[in-house]
Tab-separated table of C-alpha atoms and ligand atoms in Angstrom:
chain	number	residue	atom	x	y	z
A	1	MET	CA	17.902	102.326	73.896
A	2	PRO	CA	14.510	100.531	73.693
A	3	ALA	CA	11.308	102.522	73.112
A	4	TYR	CA	9.578	102.593	76.466
A	5	LYS	CA	5.798	102.481	76.730
A	6	THR	CA	4.434	105.198	79.044
A	7	VAL	CA	1.115	106.027	80.723
A	8	THR	CA	0.598	109.565	82.039
A	9	ILE	CA	-1.956	110.506	84.661
A	10	ASN	CA	-2.686	114.136	85.397
A	11	PRO	CA	-5.355	114.297	88.102
A	12	VAL	CA	-5.526	118.113	88.146
A	13	LEU	CA	-6.334	118.692	84.476
A	14	PRO	CA	-7.117	121.260	83.094
A	15	ASN	CA	-4.989	122.973	85.783
A	16	ARG	CA	-1.222	122.901	85.724
A	17	PRO	CA	0.199	120.159	87.947
A	18	ARG	CA	2.514	121.413	90.683
A	19	ALA	CA	5.149	118.789	89.807
A	20	SER	CA	5.794	115.878	87.475
A	21	VAL	CA	7.164	112.484	88.504
A	22	LEU	CA	8.460	109.705	86.271
A	23	VAL	CA	7.851	106.253	87.761
A	24	ILE	CA	10.128	103.497	86.467
A	25	TYR	CA	8.846	99.986	87.087
A	26	THR	CA	11.578	97.347	87.235
A	27	GLY	CA	9.680	94.421	88.766
A	28	GLY	CA	9.635	92.783	92.195
A	29	THR	CA	6.772	91.542	94.346
A	30	LEU	CA	5.049	94.936	94.303
A	31	GLY	CA	3.928	94.715	90.692
A	32	MET	CA	2.043	91.444	90.892
A	33	VAL	CA	-1.706	91.053	90.525
A	34	PHE	CA	-3.998	88.052	90.469
A	35	GLU	CA	-5.138	87.000	87.041
A	36	LYS	CA	-6.987	83.735	86.615
A	37	GLY	CA	-5.867	82.714	90.096
A	38	GLN	CA	-2.175	83.369	89.415
A	39	LEU	CA	0.153	86.207	90.336
A	40	VAL	CA	1.351	87.918	87.159
A	41	PRO	CA	3.201	91.195	86.555
A	42	PHE	CA	0.970	94.239	86.605
A	43	ASP	CA	0.354	96.072	83.318
A	44	PHE	CA	0.679	99.800	83.891
A	45	GLU	CA	-2.055	100.569	81.421
A	46	GLN	CA	-4.405	99.443	84.200
A	47	ILE	CA	-2.759	101.662	86.795
A	48	LEU	CA	-5.914	103.542	87.754
A	49	ASP	CA	-7.832	100.304	88.374
A	50	ARG	CA	-5.078	99.051	90.646
A	51	LEU	CA	-4.209	102.297	92.386
A	52	PRO	CA	-7.264	104.585	92.236
A	53	GLU	CA	-5.791	106.761	95.043
A	54	ILE	CA	-3.524	108.288	92.402
A	55	LYS	CA	-6.483	110.385	91.217
A	56	ARG	CA	-6.351	112.264	94.504
A	57	LEU	CA	-2.765	113.444	94.042
A	58	ASP	CA	-2.214	116.943	92.689
A	59	PHE	CA	0.724	116.345	90.388
A	60	GLU	CA	1.399	114.601	87.124
A	61	ILE	CA	2.649	111.009	87.166
A	62	THR	CA	4.060	109.168	84.177
A	63	PHE	CA	4.610	105.421	84.424
A	64	THR	CA	7.098	103.538	82.345
A	65	SER	CA	8.619	100.141	82.716
A	66	LEU	CA	11.898	98.469	81.823
A	67	GLU	CA	11.587	96.040	78.959
A	68	GLU	CA	12.777	93.199	81.160
A	69	ILE	CA	10.684	93.018	84.326
A	70	MET	CA	12.584	91.105	86.941
A	71	ASP	CA	12.714	89.649	90.374
A	72	SER	CA	15.410	91.869	91.821
A	73	SER	CA	17.503	88.826	92.717
A	74	ASN	CA	18.363	88.887	89.004
A	75	MET	CA	19.489	92.535	89.098
A	76	ARG	CA	22.697	93.289	87.152
A	77	PRO	CA	24.994	96.245	86.496
A	78	ASP	CA	23.753	96.570	82.892
A	79	VAL	CA	20.223	97.113	84.225
A	80	TRP	CA	21.542	99.778	86.640
A	81	GLU	CA	23.120	101.411	83.603
A	82	GLU	CA	19.804	101.246	81.747
A	83	ILE	CA	18.033	102.926	84.691
A	84	ALA	CA	20.743	105.629	84.884
A	85	ARG	CA	20.401	106.312	81.136
A	86	LEU	CA	16.611	106.459	81.419
A	87	ILE	CA	16.914	109.055	84.185
A	88	GLN	CA	19.449	111.016	82.158
A	89	ARG	CA	17.204	111.053	79.063
A	90	HIS	CA	14.261	112.339	81.105
A	91	TYR	CA	16.158	114.490	83.582
A	92	GLU	CA	14.985	117.817	82.214
A	93	LEU	CA	11.424	116.629	81.566
A	94	TYR	CA	10.496	115.571	85.115
A	95	ASP	CA	10.908	117.014	88.597
A	96	SER	CA	11.672	113.674	90.170
A	97	PHE	CA	11.850	109.919	89.749
A	98	VAL	CA	10.367	106.955	91.608
A	99	ILE	CA	11.751	103.479	90.932
A	100	LEU	CA	9.562	100.484	91.732
A	101	HIS	CA	11.933	97.651	92.581
A	102	GLY	CA	12.043	94.295	94.330
A	103	THR	CA	13.201	94.537	97.909
A	104	ASP	CA	15.912	91.854	97.759
A	105	THR	CA	18.569	93.956	96.031
A	106	MET	CA	17.025	97.400	96.371
A	107	ALA	CA	19.842	98.604	98.647
A	108	TYR	CA	22.430	97.569	96.033
A	109	THR	CA	20.571	99.370	93.237
A	110	ALA	CA	20.146	102.497	95.366
A	111	SER	CA	23.846	102.448	96.259
A	112	ALA	CA	24.970	101.901	92.659
A	113	LEU	CA	22.745	104.724	91.388
A	114	SER	CA	24.035	107.079	94.083
A	115	PHE	CA	27.512	106.784	92.528
A	116	MET	CA	26.396	106.664	88.883
A	117	LEU	CA	24.143	109.740	89.042
A	118	GLN	CA	26.591	112.591	89.507
A	119	ASN	CA	25.585	116.045	90.773
A	120	LEU	CA	22.028	114.841	91.243
A	121	GLY	CA	19.680	117.713	92.005
A	122	LYS	CA	16.353	115.825	91.922
A	123	PRO	CA	14.804	113.071	94.052
A	124	VAL	CA	15.258	109.460	92.930
A	125	ILE	CA	13.172	107.353	95.311
A	126	LEU	CA	13.135	103.578	95.267
A	127	THR	CA	10.265	101.686	96.767
A	128	GLY	CA	8.683	98.262	96.617
A	129	ALA	CA	6.498	96.035	98.733
A	130	GLN	CA	6.502	92.853	100.762
A	131	LEU	CA	3.059	91.872	99.417
A	132	PRO	CA	1.903	92.227	95.793
A	133	ILE	CA	-0.357	95.123	94.835
A	134	GLY	CA	-3.033	92.578	93.917
A	135	VAL	CA	-3.335	91.296	97.505
A	136	ALA	CA	-5.870	92.938	99.849
A	137	ARG	CA	-3.413	93.520	102.724
A	138	THR	CA	-0.683	94.831	100.442
A	139	ASP	CA	1.824	97.402	101.667
A	140	ALA	CA	2.390	98.479	98.048
A	141	ARG	CA	-0.255	101.229	98.035
A	142	GLU	CA	1.086	103.177	100.986
A	143	ASN	CA	4.667	102.740	99.816
A	144	ILE	CA	3.960	103.984	96.273
A	145	ILE	CA	1.663	106.862	97.234
A	146	THR	CA	4.008	108.180	99.916
A	147	ALA	CA	7.088	107.741	97.706
A	148	LEU	CA	5.246	109.804	95.067
A	149	GLU	CA	4.302	112.486	97.612
A	150	ILE	CA	7.899	112.739	98.809
A	151	ALA	CA	9.225	112.819	95.238
A	152	ALA	CA	6.860	115.675	94.380
A	153	ALA	CA	7.475	117.697	97.562
A	154	GLN	CA	9.078	121.080	96.913
A	155	ILE	CA	9.802	124.355	98.685
A	156	ASP	CA	10.263	127.435	96.479
A	157	ASP	CA	10.380	125.206	93.392
A	158	ARG	CA	13.221	123.165	94.875
A	159	PRO	CA	12.809	119.456	95.706
A	160	LEU	CA	12.973	118.571	99.390
A	161	VAL	CA	15.031	115.407	98.987
A	162	PRO	CA	17.402	115.712	96.015
A	163	GLU	CA	19.164	112.391	96.493
A	164	VAL	CA	18.818	108.645	95.882
A	165	CYS	CA	16.626	107.286	98.689
A	166	ILE	CA	14.627	104.261	99.706
A	167	TYR	CA	11.124	104.827	101.012
A	168	PHE	CA	9.653	101.861	102.838
A	169	GLN	CA	7.041	101.553	105.570
A	170	ASN	CA	7.080	105.011	107.053
A	171	VAL	CA	10.764	105.806	106.718
A	172	LEU	CA	12.757	107.536	104.049
A	173	LEU	CA	16.388	106.418	104.140
A	174	ARG	CA	19.446	107.512	102.232
A	175	GLY	CA	19.718	104.746	99.612
A	176	ASN	CA	23.397	103.996	100.104
A	177	ARG	CA	22.949	103.762	103.912
A	178	ALA	CA	20.031	101.329	103.782
A	179	LYS	CA	19.993	97.559	104.188
A	180	LYS	CA	17.237	95.013	103.775
A	181	LYS	CA	16.879	93.703	107.325
A	182	GLU	CA	13.581	91.916	107.280
A	183	SER	CA	12.084	89.417	104.871
A	184	SER	CA	8.633	88.971	106.368
A	185	GLN	CA	7.622	92.028	108.414
A	186	PHE	CA	6.621	95.138	106.496
A	187	ASN	CA	9.474	97.268	107.884
A	188	ALA	CA	12.036	95.759	105.521
A	189	PHE	CA	14.739	98.444	105.511
A	190	ARG	CA	16.917	100.048	108.129
A	191	SER	CA	19.896	102.322	108.232
A	192	GLU	CA	21.949	101.784	111.373
A	193	ASN	CA	24.568	104.449	110.845
A	194	TYR	CA	22.605	107.360	109.417
A	195	PRO	CA	19.308	108.878	110.587
A	196	PRO	CA	16.155	108.616	108.459
A	197	LEU	CA	15.759	111.501	106.015
A	198	ALA	CA	12.049	111.571	106.825
A	199	GLU	CA	9.597	109.801	109.083
A	200	VAL	CA	6.031	109.365	107.972
A	201	GLY	CA	2.958	109.380	110.172
A	202	VAL	CA	-0.006	111.722	109.925
A	203	THR	CA	2.499	114.216	108.540
A	204	ILE	CA	5.817	113.721	106.761
A	205	GLU	CA	8.580	114.987	109.057
A	206	TYR	CA	11.733	115.742	107.080
A	207	ASN	CA	15.090	115.581	108.818
A	208	PHE	CA	16.540	118.530	106.887
A	209	PRO	CA	20.045	118.717	108.441
A	210	PHE	CA	20.739	115.200	107.154
A	211	ILE	CA	19.549	115.710	103.566
A	212	ILE	CA	22.176	116.454	100.903
A	213	THR	CA	22.245	120.013	99.520
A	214	PRO	CA	23.280	119.711	95.875
A	215	ASN	CA	25.717	122.148	94.329
A	216	ALA	CA	23.511	123.945	91.796
A	217	ASP	CA	26.573	125.036	89.784
A	218	LEU	CA	27.435	121.464	88.844
A	219	GLU	CA	25.660	119.942	85.888
A	220	PHE	CA	23.927	116.572	86.237
A	221	ARG	CA	25.700	113.763	84.366
A	222	ILE	CA	25.944	110.012	84.597
A	223	LYS	CA	28.959	107.751	84.962
A	224	PRO	CA	27.247	104.374	84.658
A	225	GLN	CA	30.086	101.948	83.925
A	226	LEU	CA	31.123	99.511	86.637
A	227	GLU	CA	34.014	97.065	87.096
A	228	GLN	CA	32.578	93.642	87.879
A	229	ASN	CA	35.851	91.922	88.797
A	230	VAL	CA	35.263	92.322	92.518
A	231	ALA	CA	34.317	89.948	95.325
A	232	ILE	CA	33.066	89.949	98.900
A	233	LEU	CA	35.043	87.816	101.336
A	234	LYS	CA	33.274	87.232	104.639
A	235	LEU	CA	35.502	86.037	107.453
A	236	PHE	CA	34.452	83.414	109.990
A	237	PRO	CA	36.358	81.568	112.694
A	238	GLY	CA	37.874	78.532	110.984
A	239	ILE	CA	38.168	80.006	107.494
A	240	THR	CA	41.013	78.204	105.747
A	241	GLN	CA	43.987	79.442	103.778
A	242	ASN	CA	42.659	77.526	100.769
A	243	VAL	CA	39.416	79.487	100.729
A	244	VAL	CA	41.102	82.853	101.196
A	245	ARG	CA	43.783	82.115	98.626
A	246	SER	CA	41.384	80.811	95.993
A	247	ILE	CA	39.329	84.000	96.227
A	248	LEU	CA	42.336	86.303	96.144
A	249	GLU	CA	43.741	84.403	93.174
A	250	ILE	CA	40.613	84.734	91.012
A	251	ASN	CA	41.764	85.585	87.529
A	252	GLY	CA	41.350	89.313	86.777
A	253	LEU	CA	40.217	90.185	90.323
A	254	ARG	CA	40.709	93.897	91.069
A	255	GLY	CA	39.052	94.448	94.420
A	256	ILE	CA	37.752	92.723	97.542
A	257	VAL	CA	35.310	93.877	100.168
A	258	LEU	CA	36.601	92.093	103.262
A	259	GLU	CA	33.840	91.596	105.835
A	260	THR	CA	35.644	91.559	109.160
A	261	PHE	CA	34.572	91.152	112.788
A	262	GLY	CA	33.413	93.944	115.101
A	263	ALA	CA	35.352	97.162	114.688
A	264	GLY	CA	37.244	95.788	111.674
A	265	ASN	CA	39.200	92.938	113.204
A	266	ALA	CA	40.633	89.854	111.524
A	267	PRO	CA	42.802	86.880	112.516
A	268	THR	CA	46.480	87.596	113.104
A	269	LEU	CA	47.483	84.181	111.760
A	270	PRO	CA	50.691	84.500	109.703
A	271	TRP	CA	49.185	82.771	106.645
A	272	PHE	CA	46.253	85.196	106.601
A	273	LEU	CA	48.532	88.190	106.808
A	274	HIS	CA	50.711	86.754	104.085
A	275	GLU	CA	47.780	86.127	101.678
A	276	LEU	CA	46.417	89.642	102.091
A	277	LYS	CA	49.832	91.280	101.812
A	278	GLU	CA	50.618	89.298	98.705
A	279	ALA	CA	47.263	90.331	97.151
A	280	THR	CA	47.833	94.047	97.844
A	281	GLU	CA	51.294	93.706	96.278
A	282	ARG	CA	49.515	92.464	93.148
A	283	ASP	CA	47.455	95.712	93.270
A	284	ILE	CA	44.246	94.047	94.437
A	285	VAL	CA	42.418	96.687	96.426
A	286	ILE	CA	40.999	95.532	99.775
A	287	MET	CA	38.327	97.420	101.697
A	288	ASN	CA	37.642	96.550	105.320
A	289	VAL	CA	33.908	96.532	106.154
A	290	SER	CA	32.443	95.311	109.426
A	291	GLN	CA	30.033	92.412	109.699
A	292	CYS	CA	28.202	94.505	112.331
A	293	ASP	CA	25.460	96.714	110.923
A	294	GLY	CA	25.936	99.446	113.507
A	295	GLY	CA	29.216	101.152	114.393
A	296	ARG	CA	32.317	101.342	112.265
A	297	VAL	CA	35.681	99.950	111.350
A	298	MET	CA	38.486	101.421	113.464
A	299	GLN	CA	41.700	100.065	112.010
A	300	GLY	CA	44.424	100.007	114.646
A	301	ARG	CA	42.155	100.064	117.684
A	302	TYR	CA	42.901	96.410	118.372
A	303	GLN	CA	46.131	94.598	117.605
A	304	THR	CA	44.011	92.391	115.282
A	305	SER	CA	43.582	95.234	112.805
A	306	THR	CA	46.808	97.236	113.198
A	307	TRP	CA	48.544	95.508	110.328
A	308	PHE	CA	45.756	96.394	107.882
A	309	ASP	CA	46.972	100.007	107.687
A	310	LYS	CA	50.536	98.844	107.072
A	311	ILE	CA	49.633	96.775	104.011
A	312	GLY	CA	47.290	99.342	102.480
A	313	VAL	CA	43.871	97.883	103.353
A	314	VAL	CA	41.311	100.699	103.103
A	315	SER	CA	39.064	101.266	106.115
A	316	GLY	CA	35.400	101.295	105.103
A	317	GLY	CA	34.404	103.236	108.245
A	318	ASP	CA	30.653	102.881	108.731
A	319	ILE	CA	29.787	101.903	105.145
A	320	THR	CA	27.349	99.047	104.403
A	321	THR	CA	28.517	96.051	102.382
A	322	GLU	CA	25.976	96.977	99.681
A	323	ALA	CA	27.437	100.464	99.342
A	324	ALA	CA	31.026	99.190	99.636
A	325	VAL	CA	30.788	96.681	96.808
A	326	THR	CA	29.007	99.064	94.418
A	327	LYS	CA	31.395	101.880	95.341
A	328	MET	CA	34.328	99.593	94.619
A	329	MET	CA	32.823	98.620	91.248
A	330	TRP	CA	32.366	102.293	90.443
A	331	VAL	CA	35.729	103.629	91.644
A	332	LEU	CA	37.667	100.835	89.906
A	333	GLN	CA	36.068	101.934	86.648
A	334	GLN	CA	37.004	105.600	87.188
A	335	GLU	CA	40.666	105.207	88.175
A	336	THR	CA	43.630	103.093	87.212
A	337	ASP	CA	46.211	104.237	89.769
A	338	VAL	CA	45.944	102.012	92.847
A	339	GLU	CA	46.833	104.777	95.315
A	340	ARG	CA	44.158	106.995	93.811
A	341	ILE	CA	41.629	104.125	94.000
A	342	ARG	CA	42.420	103.658	97.690
A	343	GLU	CA	42.098	107.400	98.344
A	344	ARG	CA	38.686	107.586	96.684
A	345	LEU	CA	37.429	104.475	98.468
A	346	ALA	CA	38.443	105.986	101.796
A	347	MET	CA	36.446	109.182	101.302
A	348	PRO	CA	32.669	109.700	101.109
A	349	LEU	CA	31.570	110.172	97.500
A	350	ALA	CA	27.785	110.254	97.845
A	351	GLY	CA	27.111	110.404	101.584
A	352	GLU	CA	27.660	106.645	101.911
A	353	MET	CA	30.091	106.877	104.835
A	354	SER	CA	30.784	109.315	107.644
A	355	MET	CA	33.999	111.295	108.008
A	356	PHE	CA	35.514	110.698	111.434
B	1	LIG	N1	12.232	88.548	95.320
B	1	LIG	C1	11.523	89.804	95.274
B	1	LIG	C2	12.434	90.830	94.585
B	1	LIG	O1	13.331	91.319	95.183
B	1	LIG	C3	11.156	90.250	96.629
B	1	LIG	C4	10.446	91.563	96.701
B	1	LIG	O2	10.135	92.214	95.755
B	1	LIG	O3	10.171	91.988	97.824
B	1	LIG	O4	12.235	91.107	93.428
């Protein structure tokens, strides 16, 4: 594990801060500032110059950064593992965690962490920005300050949001329910199938019935390994047998997230049925996820999905593709028995899908 450089800011010294937050900087647009006319990654030693508002917070904030600062389009499972290990190493030292991350793959990282961090009892809040912190109109300041406020919020010494979330432009979303929906407006993230955990205006309104209550008897631990031999197969009218077969025949493939139409429908062409059946017989696990962002897969509602149940395709219900693919990577690493893998994929593990 590399030695991480840290900067701690305690605005209430010499008084005791009411909470402590560890901020982990991973990269993304947010952390860019202008230097000699160019946008370059922000050095956290200058945090107070860039974000003087921090001095008005009444809790302690420690900044650290991954060794490799990246555009989140380069995000990888080994970096998710590094983040999970960093949280584990500091779990007892801090009340909560904020992860500064590029927006492009933030929903994947949030989903992966929601499975890796087991029995989480503290907030882990991802945020980022559409404009760099060094730009006058940046959305980074509000996103960071509010993510910090939410991370530090407690009642009776207990955190208000003890789960992996994304905070972005006035909404706090469950991380494994969120999707990046917008690449130019500031409201980049939405969650179609689960209500926001908080909405932010003049006050922060928490949606308590929808926030996970952790089981305090279970000890926090991490299970960070993932199986990368998975693929996403998106259907479209006109998809050919060649394309489907070449994906299903990828050497070493263990699982497929099948993006289907509407409520989980797919062509009833004999060749398509044959390819999928043949793949499940080779123990490739297939999870049916809808291309629609809202609503859910209902296998068997239409004739075009009835046969999925018969060949052992798992219904993804109202899961997002981001959560489905990371869940599949995670479950395939935990289990070897195919029936058991299918069972675990079909049930919610971290609030990522609804039970119907
Ligand atoms: N490409 C950037 C990233 O995801 C975009 C952003 O940060 O918003 O790292």
